[in-house]
Short mmCIF file of C-alpha atoms and ligand atoms in Angstrom, two decimals:
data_model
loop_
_atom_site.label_atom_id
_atom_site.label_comp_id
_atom_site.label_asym_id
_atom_site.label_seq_id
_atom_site.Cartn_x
_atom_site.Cartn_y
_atom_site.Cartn_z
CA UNK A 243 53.76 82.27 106.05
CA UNK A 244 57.32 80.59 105.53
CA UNK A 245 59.61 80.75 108.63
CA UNK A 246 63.05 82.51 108.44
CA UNK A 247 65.79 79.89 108.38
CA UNK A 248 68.15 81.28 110.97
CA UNK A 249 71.98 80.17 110.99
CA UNK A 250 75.26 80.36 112.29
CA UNK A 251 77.71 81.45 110.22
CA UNK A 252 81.65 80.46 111.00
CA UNK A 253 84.70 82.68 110.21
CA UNK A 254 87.95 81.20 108.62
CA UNK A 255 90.49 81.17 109.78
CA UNK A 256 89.64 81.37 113.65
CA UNK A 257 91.37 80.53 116.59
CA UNK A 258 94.47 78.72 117.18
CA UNK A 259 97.07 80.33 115.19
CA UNK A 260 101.10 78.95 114.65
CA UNK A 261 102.69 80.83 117.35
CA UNK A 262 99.59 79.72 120.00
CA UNK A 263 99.96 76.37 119.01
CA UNK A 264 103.31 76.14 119.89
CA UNK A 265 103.08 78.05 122.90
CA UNK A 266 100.92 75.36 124.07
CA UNK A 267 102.73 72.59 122.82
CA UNK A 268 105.99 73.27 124.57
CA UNK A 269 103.82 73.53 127.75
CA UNK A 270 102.37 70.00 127.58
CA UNK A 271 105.47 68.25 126.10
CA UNK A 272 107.30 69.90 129.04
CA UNK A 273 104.78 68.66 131.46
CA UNK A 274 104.90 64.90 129.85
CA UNK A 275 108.97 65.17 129.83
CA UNK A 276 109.64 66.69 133.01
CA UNK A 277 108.07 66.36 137.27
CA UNK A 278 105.70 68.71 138.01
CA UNK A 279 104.74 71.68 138.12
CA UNK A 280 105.98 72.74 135.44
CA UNK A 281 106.13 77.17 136.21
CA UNK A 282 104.64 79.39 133.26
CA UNK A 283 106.02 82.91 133.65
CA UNK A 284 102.61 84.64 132.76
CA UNK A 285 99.64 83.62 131.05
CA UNK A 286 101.07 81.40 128.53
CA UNK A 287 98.25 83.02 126.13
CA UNK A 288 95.74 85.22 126.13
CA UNK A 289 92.71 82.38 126.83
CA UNK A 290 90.98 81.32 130.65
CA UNK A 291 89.64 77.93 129.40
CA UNK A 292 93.37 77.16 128.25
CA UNK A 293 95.10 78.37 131.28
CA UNK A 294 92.40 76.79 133.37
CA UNK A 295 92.82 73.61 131.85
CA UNK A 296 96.85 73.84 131.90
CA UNK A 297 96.30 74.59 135.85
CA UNK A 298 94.72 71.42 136.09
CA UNK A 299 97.20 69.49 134.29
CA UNK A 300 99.91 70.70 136.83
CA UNK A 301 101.20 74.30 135.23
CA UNK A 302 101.74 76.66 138.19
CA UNK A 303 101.41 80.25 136.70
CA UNK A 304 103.93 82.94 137.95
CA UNK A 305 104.18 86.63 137.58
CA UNK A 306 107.79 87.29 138.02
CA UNK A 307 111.19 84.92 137.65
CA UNK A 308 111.84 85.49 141.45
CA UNK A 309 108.83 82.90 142.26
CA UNK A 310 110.25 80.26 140.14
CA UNK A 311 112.31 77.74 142.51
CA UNK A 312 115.73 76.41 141.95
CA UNK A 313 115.88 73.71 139.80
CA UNK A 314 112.50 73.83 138.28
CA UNK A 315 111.29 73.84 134.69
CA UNK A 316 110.16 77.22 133.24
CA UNK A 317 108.50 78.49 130.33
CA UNK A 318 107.97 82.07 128.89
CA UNK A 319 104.72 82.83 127.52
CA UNK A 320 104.02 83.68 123.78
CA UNK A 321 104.15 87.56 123.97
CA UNK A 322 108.16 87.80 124.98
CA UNK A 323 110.13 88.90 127.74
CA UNK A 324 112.16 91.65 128.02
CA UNK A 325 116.33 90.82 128.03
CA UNK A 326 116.27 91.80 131.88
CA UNK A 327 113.68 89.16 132.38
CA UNK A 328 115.56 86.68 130.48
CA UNK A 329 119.02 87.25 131.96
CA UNK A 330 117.83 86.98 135.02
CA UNK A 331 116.41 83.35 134.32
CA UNK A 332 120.11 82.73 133.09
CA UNK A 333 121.83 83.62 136.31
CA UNK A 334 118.97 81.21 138.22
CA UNK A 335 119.45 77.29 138.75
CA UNK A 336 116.18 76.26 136.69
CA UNK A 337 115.78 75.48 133.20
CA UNK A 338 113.93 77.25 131.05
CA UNK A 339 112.09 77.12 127.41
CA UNK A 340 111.04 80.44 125.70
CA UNK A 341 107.42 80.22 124.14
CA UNK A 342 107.59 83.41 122.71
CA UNK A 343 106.50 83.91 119.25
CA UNK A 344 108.77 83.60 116.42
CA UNK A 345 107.10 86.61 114.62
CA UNK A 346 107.39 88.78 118.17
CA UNK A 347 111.20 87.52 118.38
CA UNK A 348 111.35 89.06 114.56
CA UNK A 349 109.98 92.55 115.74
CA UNK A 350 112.59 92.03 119.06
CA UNK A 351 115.17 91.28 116.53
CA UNK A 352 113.90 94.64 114.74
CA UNK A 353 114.21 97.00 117.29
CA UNK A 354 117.87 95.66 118.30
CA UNK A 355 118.93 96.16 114.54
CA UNK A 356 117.44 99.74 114.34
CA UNK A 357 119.56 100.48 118.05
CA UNK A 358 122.38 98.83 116.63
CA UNK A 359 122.53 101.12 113.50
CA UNK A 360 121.92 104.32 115.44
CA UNK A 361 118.25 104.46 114.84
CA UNK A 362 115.52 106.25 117.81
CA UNK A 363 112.67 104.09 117.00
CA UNK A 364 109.03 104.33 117.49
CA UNK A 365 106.77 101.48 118.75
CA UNK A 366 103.13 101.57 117.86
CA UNK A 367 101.45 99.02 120.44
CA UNK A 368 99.03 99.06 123.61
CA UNK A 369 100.94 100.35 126.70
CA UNK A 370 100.97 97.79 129.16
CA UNK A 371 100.32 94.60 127.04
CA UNK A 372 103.11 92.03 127.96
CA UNK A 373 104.18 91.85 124.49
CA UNK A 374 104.76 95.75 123.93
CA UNK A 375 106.63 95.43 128.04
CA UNK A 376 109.14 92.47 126.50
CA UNK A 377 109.63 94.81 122.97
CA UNK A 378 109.87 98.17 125.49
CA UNK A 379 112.78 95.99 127.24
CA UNK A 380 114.68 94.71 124.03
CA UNK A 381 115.53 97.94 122.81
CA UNK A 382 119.73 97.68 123.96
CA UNK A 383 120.04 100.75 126.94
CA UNK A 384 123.65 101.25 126.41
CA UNK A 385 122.86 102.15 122.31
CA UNK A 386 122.54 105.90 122.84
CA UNK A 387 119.25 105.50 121.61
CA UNK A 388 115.44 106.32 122.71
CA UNK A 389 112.47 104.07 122.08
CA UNK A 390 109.18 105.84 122.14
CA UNK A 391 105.77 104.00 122.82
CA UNK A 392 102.40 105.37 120.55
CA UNK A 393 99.01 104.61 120.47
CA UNK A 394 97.05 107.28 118.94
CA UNK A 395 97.50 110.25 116.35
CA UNK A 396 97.76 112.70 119.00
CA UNK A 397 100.89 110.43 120.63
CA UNK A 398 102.80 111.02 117.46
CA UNK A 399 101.88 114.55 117.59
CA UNK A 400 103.10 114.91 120.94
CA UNK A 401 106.97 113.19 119.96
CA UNK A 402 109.80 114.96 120.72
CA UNK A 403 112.46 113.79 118.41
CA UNK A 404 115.40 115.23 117.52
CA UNK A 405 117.28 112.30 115.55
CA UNK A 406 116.89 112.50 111.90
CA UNK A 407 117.70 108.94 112.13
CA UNK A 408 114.44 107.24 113.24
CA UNK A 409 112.51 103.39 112.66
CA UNK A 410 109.02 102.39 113.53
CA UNK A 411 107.82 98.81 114.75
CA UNK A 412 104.39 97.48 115.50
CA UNK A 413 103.01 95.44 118.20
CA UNK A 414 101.87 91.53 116.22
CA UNK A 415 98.38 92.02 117.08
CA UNK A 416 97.25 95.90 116.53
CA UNK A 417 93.90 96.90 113.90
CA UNK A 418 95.85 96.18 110.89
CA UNK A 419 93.39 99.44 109.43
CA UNK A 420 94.02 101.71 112.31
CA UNK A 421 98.02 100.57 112.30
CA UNK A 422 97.62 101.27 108.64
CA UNK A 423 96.77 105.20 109.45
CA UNK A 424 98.95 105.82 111.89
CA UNK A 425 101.98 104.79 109.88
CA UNK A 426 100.58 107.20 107.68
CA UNK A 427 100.39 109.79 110.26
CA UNK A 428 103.91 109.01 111.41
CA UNK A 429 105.55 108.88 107.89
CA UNK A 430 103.97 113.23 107.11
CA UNK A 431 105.85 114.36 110.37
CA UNK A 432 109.17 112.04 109.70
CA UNK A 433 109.41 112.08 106.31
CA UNK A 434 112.79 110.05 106.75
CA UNK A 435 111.20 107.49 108.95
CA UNK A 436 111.84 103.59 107.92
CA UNK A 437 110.10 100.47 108.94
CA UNK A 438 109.40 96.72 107.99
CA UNK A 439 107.98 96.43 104.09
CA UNK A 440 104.50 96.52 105.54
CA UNK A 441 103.96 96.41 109.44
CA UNK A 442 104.79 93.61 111.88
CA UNK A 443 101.64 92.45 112.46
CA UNK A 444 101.20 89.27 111.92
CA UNK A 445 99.50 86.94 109.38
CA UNK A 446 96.93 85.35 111.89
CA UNK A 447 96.08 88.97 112.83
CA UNK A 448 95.97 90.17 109.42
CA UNK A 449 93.52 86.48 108.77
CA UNK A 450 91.17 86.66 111.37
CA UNK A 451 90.46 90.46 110.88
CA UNK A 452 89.81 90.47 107.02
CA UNK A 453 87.93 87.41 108.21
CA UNK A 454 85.49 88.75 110.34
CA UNK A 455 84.81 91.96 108.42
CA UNK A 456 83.18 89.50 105.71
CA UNK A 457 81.11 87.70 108.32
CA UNK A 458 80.15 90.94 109.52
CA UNK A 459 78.84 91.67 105.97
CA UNK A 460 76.88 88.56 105.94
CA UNK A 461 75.25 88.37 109.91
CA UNK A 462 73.54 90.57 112.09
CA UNK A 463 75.41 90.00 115.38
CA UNK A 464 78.80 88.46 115.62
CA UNK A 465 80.49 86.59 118.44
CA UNK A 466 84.19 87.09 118.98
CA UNK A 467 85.45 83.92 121.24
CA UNK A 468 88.17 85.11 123.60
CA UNK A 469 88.85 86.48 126.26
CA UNK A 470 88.87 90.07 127.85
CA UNK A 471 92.78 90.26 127.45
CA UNK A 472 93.69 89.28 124.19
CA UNK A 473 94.51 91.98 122.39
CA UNK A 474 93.54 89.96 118.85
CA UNK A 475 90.50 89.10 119.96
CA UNK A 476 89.08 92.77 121.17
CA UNK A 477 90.34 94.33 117.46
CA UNK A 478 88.25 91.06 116.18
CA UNK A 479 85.10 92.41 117.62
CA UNK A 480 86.10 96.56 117.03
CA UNK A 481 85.89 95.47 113.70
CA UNK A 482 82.85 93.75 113.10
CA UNK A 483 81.58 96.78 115.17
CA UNK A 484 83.42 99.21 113.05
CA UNK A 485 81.83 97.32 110.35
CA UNK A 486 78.11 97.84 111.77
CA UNK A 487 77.47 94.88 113.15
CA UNK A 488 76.61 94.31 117.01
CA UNK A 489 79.83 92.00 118.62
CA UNK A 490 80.06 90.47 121.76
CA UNK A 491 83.38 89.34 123.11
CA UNK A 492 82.29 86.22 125.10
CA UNK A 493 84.89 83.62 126.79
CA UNK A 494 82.44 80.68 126.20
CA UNK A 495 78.54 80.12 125.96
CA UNK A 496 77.80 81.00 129.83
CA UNK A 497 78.88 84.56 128.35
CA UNK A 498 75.87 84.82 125.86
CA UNK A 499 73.48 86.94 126.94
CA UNK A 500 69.72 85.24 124.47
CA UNK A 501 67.91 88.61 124.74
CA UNK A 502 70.67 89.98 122.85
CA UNK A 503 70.57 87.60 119.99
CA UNK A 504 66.13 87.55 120.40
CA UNK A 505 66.20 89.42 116.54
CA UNK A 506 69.44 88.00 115.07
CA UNK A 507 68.65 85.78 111.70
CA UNK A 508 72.16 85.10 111.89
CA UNK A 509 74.82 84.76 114.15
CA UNK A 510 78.58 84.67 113.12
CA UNK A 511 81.03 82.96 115.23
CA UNK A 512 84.83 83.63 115.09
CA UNK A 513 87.77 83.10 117.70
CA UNK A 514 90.70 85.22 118.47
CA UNK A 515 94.48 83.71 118.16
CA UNK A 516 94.40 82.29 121.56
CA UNK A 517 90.82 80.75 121.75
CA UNK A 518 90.54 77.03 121.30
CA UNK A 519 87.67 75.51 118.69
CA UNK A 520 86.29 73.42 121.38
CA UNK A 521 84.34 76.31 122.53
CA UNK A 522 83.54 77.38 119.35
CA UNK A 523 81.97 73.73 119.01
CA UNK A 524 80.28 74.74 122.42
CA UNK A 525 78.94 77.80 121.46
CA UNK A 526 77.48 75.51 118.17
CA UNK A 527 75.51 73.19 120.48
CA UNK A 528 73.81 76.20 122.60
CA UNK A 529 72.84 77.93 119.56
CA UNK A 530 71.61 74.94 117.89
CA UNK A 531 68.33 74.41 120.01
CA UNK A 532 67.41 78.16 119.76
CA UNK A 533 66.39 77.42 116.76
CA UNK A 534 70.07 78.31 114.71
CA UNK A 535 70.07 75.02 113.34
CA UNK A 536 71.65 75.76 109.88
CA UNK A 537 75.42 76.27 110.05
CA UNK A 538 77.38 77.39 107.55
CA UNK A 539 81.62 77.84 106.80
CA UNK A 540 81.92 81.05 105.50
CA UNK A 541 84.98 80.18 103.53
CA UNK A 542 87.72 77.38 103.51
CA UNK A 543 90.54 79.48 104.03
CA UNK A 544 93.30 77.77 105.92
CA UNK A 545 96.72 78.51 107.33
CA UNK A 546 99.71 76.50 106.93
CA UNK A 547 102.02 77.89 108.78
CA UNK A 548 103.98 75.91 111.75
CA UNK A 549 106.90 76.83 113.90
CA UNK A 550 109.01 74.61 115.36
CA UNK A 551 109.66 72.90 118.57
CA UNK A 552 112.72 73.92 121.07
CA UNK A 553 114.90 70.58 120.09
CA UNK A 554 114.95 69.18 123.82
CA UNK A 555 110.70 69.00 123.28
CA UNK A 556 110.61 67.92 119.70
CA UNK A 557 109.95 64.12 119.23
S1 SF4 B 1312 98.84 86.15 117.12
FE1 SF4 B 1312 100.56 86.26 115.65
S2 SF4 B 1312 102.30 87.00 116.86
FE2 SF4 B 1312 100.73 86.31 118.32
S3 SF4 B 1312 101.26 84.20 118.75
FE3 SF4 B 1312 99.83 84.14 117.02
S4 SF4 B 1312 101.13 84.15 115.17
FE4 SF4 B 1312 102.40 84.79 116.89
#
């Protein structure tokens, strides 16, 4: 009787996206320019091994601007502050470089428009996560106008809104499907409503998820690399479980539990936003004795977008 060939089967894209990258990048180039440590207001992303391996390097992670000394170097992570948090920085005696995403500073930039123009506006994002806080604390106070947080149907059911003038926003990282309904939902009780041409989330969101629903098509369990809090990474495996398939959201190969893969023929491996392909590679090289010894790209799609450097960091 033949054996079954078992494999591995990779997502693209995975991991690393633009806005990571240079997250990261202004971290290290800040830590090669200037004496350490260098203070990162949060995690700079979503990802232990990274912020682990920035610790060691000489990053000193802080919660709140009030722990960052006089005349150090600072950094913002990639999900955004609020304009409290940054004005504060600007009254202190440190320097600082914002890491926040250039597609989160467009959705910033959104919800200051909408205020500007007279607009109540309605944010559909996970309460709590540090990039809906920073868009919660862009929307201008002093504009005469509300800003309402949603998550499900039955938030937008429960709105009270009595301005006929009214804008929606999304959170970068949401289920681009389940974003998809609620706009729906949102646009049959305010008719009037505006928003973006599509949503806001973004297009390493929008890659990684149409990614893994193929690879859920095509294995019987998927790995999702990343960890507990990145918001990209737990839609990743929501997904491939929406899509049938048994995920596991692991933050590297220590995570993998063998009993759970005993049946699997084939195992697909992707990587939220934040998750570096070194432990992707990892994960390879455990799977690879256990018998997974054929590994396959599921496609070649690749992502060319970059965003620049702050100029003081750029070579
Ligand atoms: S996931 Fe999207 S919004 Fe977040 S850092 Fe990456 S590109 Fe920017």
């Amino acid at each position: 009787m033949s054996k079954k060939i078992k494999e591995i089967v990779l997502a693209n894209p995975r991991g690393f996206c633009a806005g990571v990258d240079r997250a990261i990048d202004i971290v290290e180039k800040s830590l090669e320019k200037y004496d350490e440590p260098v203070f990162v207001r949060h995690q700079v992303v979503h990802n232990k091994r990274v912020v682990e391996s920035l610790e060691k390097k000489g990053v000193k992670f802080v919660k709140e601007v009030n722990e960052i000394p006089d005349n150090a170097v600072a950094i913002f992570s990639a999900h955004g502050v609020s304009s409290e948090v940054e004005n504060e920085a600007k009254s202190r005696d440190f320097m600082y470089f914002d890491a926040t995403c250039p597609l989160v500073t467009k959705v910033h930039l959104e919800v200051q428009k909408h205020a500007r123009k007279g607009r109540d506006i309605v944010l559909i994002g996970h309460k709590g996560h540090p990039e809906v806080v920073g868009t919660l604390g862009r929307h201008p106070k002093d504009s005469g106008t509300n800003i309402f947080l949603i998550e499900t149907k039955e938030d937008i059911e429960k709105l009270k809104i009595k301005s006929d003038s009214l804008a929606y926003v999304t959170q970068t990282t949401l289920s681009v499907d389940e974003t998809t309904e609620l706009i729906e939902v949102l646009k049959s009780r305010f008719p009037n409503i505006i928003g973006p041409s599509a949503d806001d989330i973004c297009y390493a969101t929008q890659n990684r998820q149409d990614a893994v629903k193929q690879l859920s098509l095509e294995c019987e369990v998927v790995l999702v690399i990343g960890s507990k809090t990145s918001s990209n990474s737990n839609r990743l495996k929501e997904l491939a479980e929406k899509c049938g398939t048994k995920s596991f959201l692991i933050d590297d190969k220590t995570d993998i539990k063998i009993d759970e893969l005993k049946f699997a023929t084939s195992v697909g491996i992707t990587a939220g936003a934040s998750a570096p392909e070194d432990i992707v590679q990892e994960v390879i090289s455990y799977l690879v004795p256990l018998g997974y010894n054929h590994v396959r790209n599921l496609s070649e799609n690749k992502e060319s977008m970059t965003f620049k450097l702050p100029r003081e960091l750029s070579d």
